[in-house]
Amino acid sequence: DEKVYGLPCLLVIGWRGEPGVHDEPQHVYQGGSKYNTKLYTWDGTYLYQGGSKYNKKVATWDGTYVYEGGSKYNTKLLTWDGRYIYQGGSKYNTKLATWDGTYIYQGGSVYNTKLYTWDGTYLYQGGSKYNTKILTFDCTIPIPIIYLIVGG
């Protein structure tokens, strides 16, 4: 019927973000559940305090360096080469941790103490998945950022 279906209509469609840029917030939760407190939000470059991208930027990541706060012009906190986490802005500085794909070891050797176990979702204390879950992740996050979160 033309009287029913003949009403004018304005349809507005919006697009969140921009193509190819991930703008959805990702979170790091305290303990072994996504229902616990959101400690950090991760967007692929910045680590934010708490559960929102509108909170303070704690660190910036560029694939090699972790910078303090929200700028690559700030102090380099950590350097990453895919296996080792170095103190500060150089691979010639102290090796703080070693990564082998599952474990984060203290210092520069896989023969040192296992600090954490990582399975892609949970970070466990020490060298076993049977230990306490200390963090839960709902995103992929670089190992140096995890190291920064737990305080080394």
PDB file of C-alpha atoms in Angstrom:
ATOM      1  CA  ASP A   1       0.000   0.000   0.000  1.00  0.00           C
ATOM      2  CA  GLU A   2       1.474   3.350  -1.031  1.00  0.00           C
ATOM      3  CA  LYS A   3       0.160   5.155   2.111  1.00  0.00           C
ATOM      4  CA  VAL A   4       2.126   2.808   4.393  1.00  0.00           C
ATOM      5  CA  TYR A   5       5.316   2.295   2.395  1.00  0.00           C
ATOM      6  CA  GLY A   6       5.463   5.738   0.793  1.00  0.00           C
ATOM      7  CA  LEU A   7       6.892   7.483   3.903  1.00  0.00           C
ATOM      8  CA  PRO A   8      10.173   9.309   3.293  1.00  0.00           C
ATOM      9  CA  CYS A   9      13.178   7.802   5.043  1.00  0.00           C
ATOM     10  CA  LEU A  10      16.723   8.981   5.608  1.00  0.00           C
ATOM     11  CA  LEU A  11      19.250   6.211   6.203  1.00  0.00           C
ATOM     12  CA  VAL A  12      22.607   7.213   7.731  1.00  0.00           C
ATOM     13  CA  ILE A  13      25.429   4.647   7.769  1.00  0.00           C
ATOM     14  CA  GLY A  14      28.654   5.292   9.663  1.00  0.00           C
ATOM     15  CA  TRP A  15      31.980   3.460   9.613  1.00  0.00           C
ATOM     16  CA  ARG A  16      33.980   3.157  12.808  1.00  0.00           C
ATOM     17  CA  GLY A  17      37.727   3.760  12.344  1.00  0.00           C
ATOM     18  CA  GLU A  18      39.451   3.441   9.015  1.00  0.00           C
ATOM     19  CA  PRO A  19      40.169   0.465   6.741  1.00  0.00           C
ATOM     20  CA  GLY A  20      43.261  -1.534   7.647  1.00  0.00           C
ATOM     21  CA  VAL A  21      43.744   0.136  11.037  1.00  0.00           C
ATOM     22  CA  HIS A  22      42.725  -1.882  14.079  1.00  0.00           C
ATOM     23  CA  ASP A  23      41.080   0.486  16.536  1.00  0.00           C
ATOM     24  CA  GLU A  24      39.288  -1.998  18.735  1.00  0.00           C
ATOM     25  CA  PRO A  25      40.540  -1.993  22.313  1.00  0.00           C
ATOM     26  CA  GLN A  26      42.337  -5.078  23.588  1.00  0.00           C
ATOM     27  CA  HIS A  27      42.719  -5.757  27.274  1.00  0.00           C
ATOM     28  CA  VAL A  28      44.993  -7.301  29.861  1.00  0.00           C
ATOM     29  CA  TYR A  29      43.128  -8.623  32.902  1.00  0.00           C
ATOM     30  CA  GLN A  30      44.420  -9.318  36.372  1.00  0.00           C
ATOM     31  CA  GLY A  31      44.507 -13.019  37.272  1.00  0.00           C
ATOM     32  CA  GLY A  32      43.052 -15.970  35.382  1.00  0.00           C
ATOM     33  CA  SER A  33      39.759 -14.581  34.107  1.00  0.00           C
ATOM     34  CA  LYS A  34      38.473 -11.976  31.658  1.00  0.00           C
ATOM     35  CA  TYR A  35      35.934 -11.047  34.342  1.00  0.00           C
ATOM     36  CA  ASN A  36      38.653  -9.639  36.605  1.00  0.00           C
ATOM     37  CA  THR A  37      39.878  -6.046  36.681  1.00  0.00           C
ATOM     38  CA  LYS A  38      41.162  -4.636  33.371  1.00  0.00           C
ATOM     39  CA  LEU A  39      44.690  -3.500  34.147  1.00  0.00           C
ATOM     40  CA  TYR A  40      45.726  -2.327  30.680  1.00  0.00           C
ATOM     41  CA  THR A  41      44.380  -1.704  27.193  1.00  0.00           C
ATOM     42  CA  TRP A  42      46.572  -2.493  24.166  1.00  0.00           C
ATOM     43  CA  ASP A  43      45.991  -1.161  20.648  1.00  0.00           C
ATOM     44  CA  GLY A  44      49.089  -2.487  18.871  1.00  0.00           C
ATOM     45  CA  THR A  45      51.224   0.600  19.478  1.00  0.00           C
ATOM     46  CA  TYR A  46      50.231   2.047  22.839  1.00  0.00           C
ATOM     47  CA  LEU A  47      49.705   0.488  26.254  1.00  0.00           C
ATOM     48  CA  TYR A  48      47.063   2.374  28.231  1.00  0.00           C
ATOM     49  CA  GLN A  49      46.447   2.224  31.953  1.00  0.00           C
ATOM     50  CA  GLY A  50      43.122   0.584  32.873  1.00  0.00           C
ATOM     51  CA  GLY A  51      40.290  -0.516  30.611  1.00  0.00           C
ATOM     52  CA  SER A  52      40.129   2.370  28.143  1.00  0.00           C
ATOM     53  CA  LYS A  53      42.132   3.926  25.303  1.00  0.00           C
ATOM     54  CA  TYR A  54      41.188   7.290  26.817  1.00  0.00           C
ATOM     55  CA  ASN A  55      43.348   6.636  29.881  1.00  0.00           C
ATOM     56  CA  LYS A  56      47.024   7.525  30.336  1.00  0.00           C
ATOM     57  CA  LYS A  57      49.511   6.010  27.844  1.00  0.00           C
ATOM     58  CA  VAL A  58      51.987   3.927  29.838  1.00  0.00           C
ATOM     59  CA  ALA A  59      54.239   2.831  26.965  1.00  0.00           C
ATOM     60  CA  THR A  60      54.755   3.050  23.194  1.00  0.00           C
ATOM     61  CA  TRP A  61      55.930   0.089  21.059  1.00  0.00           C
ATOM     62  CA  ASP A  62      57.554   0.287  17.623  1.00  0.00           C
ATOM     63  CA  GLY A  63      58.574  -3.359  17.119  1.00  0.00           C
ATOM     64  CA  THR A  64      62.074  -2.964  18.565  1.00  0.00           C
ATOM     65  CA  TYR A  65      61.845  -0.481  21.421  1.00  0.00           C
ATOM     66  CA  VAL A  66      59.449   0.115  24.297  1.00  0.00           C
ATOM     67  CA  TYR A  67      59.312   3.828  25.103  1.00  0.00           C
ATOM     68  CA  GLU A  68      58.089   5.423  28.294  1.00  0.00           C
ATOM     69  CA  GLY A  69      54.654   7.032  27.948  1.00  0.00           C
ATOM     70  CA  GLY A  70      52.970   7.981  24.706  1.00  0.00           C
ATOM     71  CA  SER A  71      55.825   9.063  22.450  1.00  0.00           C
ATOM     72  CA  LYS A  72      58.791   7.584  20.568  1.00  0.00           C
ATOM     73  CA  TYR A  73      60.724  10.673  21.671  1.00  0.00           C
ATOM     74  CA  ASN A  74      60.579   9.573  25.317  1.00  0.00           C
ATOM     75  CA  THR A  75      63.115   7.374  27.122  1.00  0.00           C
ATOM     76  CA  LYS A  76      63.666   3.890  25.692  1.00  0.00           C
ATOM     77  CA  LEU A  77      62.800   1.469  28.493  1.00  0.00           C
ATOM     78  CA  LEU A  78      63.462  -1.826  26.693  1.00  0.00           C
ATOM     79  CA  THR A  79      65.037  -3.117  23.480  1.00  0.00           C
ATOM     80  CA  TRP A  80      63.813  -6.320  21.780  1.00  0.00           C
ATOM     81  CA  ASP A  81      65.535  -8.448  19.154  1.00  0.00           C
ATOM     82  CA  GLY A  82      63.036 -11.320  18.979  1.00  0.00           C
ATOM     83  CA  ARG A  83      64.787 -13.402  21.632  1.00  0.00           C
ATOM     84  CA  TYR A  84      66.239 -11.089  24.275  1.00  0.00           C
ATOM     85  CA  ILE A  85      64.882  -8.133  26.199  1.00  0.00           C
ATOM     86  CA  TYR A  86      67.609  -5.588  26.934  1.00  0.00           C
ATOM     87  CA  GLN A  87      67.570  -2.802  29.467  1.00  0.00           C
ATOM     88  CA  GLY A  88      67.208   0.649  27.913  1.00  0.00           C
ATOM     89  CA  GLY A  89      67.811   1.557  24.282  1.00  0.00           C
ATOM     90  CA  SER A  90      70.658  -0.716  23.194  1.00  0.00           C
ATOM     91  CA  LYS A  91      71.430  -4.382  22.522  1.00  0.00           C
ATOM     92  CA  TYR A  92      74.738  -3.738  24.274  1.00  0.00           C
ATOM     93  CA  ASN A  93      72.968  -3.160  27.593  1.00  0.00           C
ATOM     94  CA  THR A  94      72.131  -5.821  30.181  1.00  0.00           C
ATOM     95  CA  LYS A  95      69.953  -8.721  29.017  1.00  0.00           C
ATOM     96  CA  LEU A  96      66.974  -8.658  31.354  1.00  0.00           C
ATOM     97  CA  ALA A  97      65.142 -11.675  29.944  1.00  0.00           C
ATOM     98  CA  THR A  98      65.249 -14.422  27.310  1.00  0.00           C
ATOM     99  CA  TRP A  99      62.241 -15.680  25.343  1.00  0.00           C
ATOM    100  CA  ASP A 100      62.038 -19.154  23.783  1.00  0.00           C
ATOM    101  CA  GLY A 101      58.436 -19.177  22.527  1.00  0.00           C
ATOM    102  CA  THR A 102      56.876 -20.444  25.764  1.00  0.00           C
ATOM    103  CA  TYR A 103      58.983 -19.263  28.682  1.00  0.00           C
ATOM    104  CA  ILE A 104      60.443 -15.958  29.790  1.00  0.00           C
ATOM    105  CA  TYR A 105      63.751 -16.642  31.546  1.00  0.00           C
ATOM    106  CA  GLN A 106      65.629 -14.340  33.865  1.00  0.00           C
ATOM    107  CA  GLY A 107      68.666 -12.745  32.226  1.00  0.00           C
ATOM    108  CA  GLY A 108      70.399 -13.811  29.040  1.00  0.00           C
ATOM    109  CA  SER A 109      70.100 -17.611  29.062  1.00  0.00           C
ATOM    110  CA  VAL A 110      67.495 -20.362  28.790  1.00  0.00           C
ATOM    111  CA  TYR A 111      69.418 -22.092  31.582  1.00  0.00           C
ATOM    112  CA  ASN A 112      68.398 -19.380  34.041  1.00  0.00           C
ATOM    113  CA  THR A 113      65.248 -19.337  36.175  1.00  0.00           C
ATOM    114  CA  LYS A 114      61.918 -19.459  34.324  1.00  0.00           C
ATOM    115  CA  LEU A 115      60.104 -16.310  35.396  1.00  0.00           C
ATOM    116  CA  TYR A 116      56.878 -16.811  33.438  1.00  0.00           C
ATOM    117  CA  THR A 117      55.090 -19.286  31.194  1.00  0.00           C
ATOM    118  CA  TRP A 118      53.007 -17.903  28.300  1.00  0.00           C
ATOM    119  CA  ASP A 119      50.390 -19.853  26.345  1.00  0.00           C
ATOM    120  CA  GLY A 120      48.950 -17.032  24.236  1.00  0.00           C
ATOM    121  CA  THR A 121      46.077 -16.283  26.615  1.00  0.00           C
ATOM    122  CA  TYR A 122      47.426 -16.723  30.137  1.00  0.00           C
ATOM    123  CA  LEU A 123      50.665 -15.720  31.792  1.00  0.00           C
ATOM    124  CA  TYR A 124      51.625 -18.088  34.601  1.00  0.00           C
ATOM    125  CA  GLN A 125      54.065 -17.465  37.428  1.00  0.00           C
ATOM    126  CA  GLY A 126      57.244 -19.523  37.015  1.00  0.00           C
ATOM    127  CA  GLY A 127      57.908 -22.427  34.684  1.00  0.00           C
ATOM    128  CA  SER A 128      54.607 -24.308  34.569  1.00  0.00           C
ATOM    129  CA  LYS A 129      51.013 -23.953  33.361  1.00  0.00           C
ATOM    130  CA  TYR A 130      50.035 -25.522  36.682  1.00  0.00           C
ATOM    131  CA  ASN A 131      51.257 -22.455  38.545  1.00  0.00           C
ATOM    132  CA  THR A 132      49.169 -19.395  39.354  1.00  0.00           C
ATOM    133  CA  LYS A 133      47.678 -17.475  36.409  1.00  0.00           C
ATOM    134  CA  ILE A 134      48.773 -13.907  36.988  1.00  0.00           C
ATOM    135  CA  LEU A 135      47.412 -12.260  33.815  1.00  0.00           C
ATOM    136  CA  THR A 136      44.793 -12.995  31.140  1.00  0.00           C
ATOM    137  CA  PHE A 137      45.059 -11.502  27.626  1.00  0.00           C
ATOM    138  CA  ASP A 138      42.303 -11.177  25.021  1.00  0.00           C
ATOM    139  CA  CYS A 139      44.724 -10.104  22.304  1.00  0.00           C
ATOM    140  CA  THR A 140      48.154 -10.746  20.844  1.00  0.00           C
ATOM    141  CA  ILE A 141      50.691  -8.689  22.711  1.00  0.00           C
ATOM    142  CA  PRO A 142      54.484  -8.432  22.259  1.00  0.00           C
ATOM    143  CA  ILE A 143      56.651 -10.187  24.852  1.00  0.00           C
ATOM    144  CA  PRO A 144      58.510  -6.963  25.847  1.00  0.00           C
ATOM    145  CA  ILE A 145      55.172  -5.319  26.680  1.00  0.00           C
ATOM    146  CA  ILE A 146      54.245  -8.338  28.825  1.00  0.00           C
ATOM    147  CA  TYR A 147      57.614  -8.054  30.530  1.00  0.00           C
ATOM    148  CA  LEU A 148      57.004  -4.366  31.167  1.00  0.00           C
ATOM    149  CA  ILE A 149      53.531  -5.066  32.616  1.00  0.00           C
ATOM    150  CA  VAL A 150      54.770  -7.635  35.114  1.00  0.00           C
ATOM    151  CA  GLY A 151      57.673  -5.433  36.123  1.00  0.00           C
ATOM    152  CA  GLY A 152      60.466  -7.743  35.028  1.00  0.00           C
TER     153      GLY A 152
END
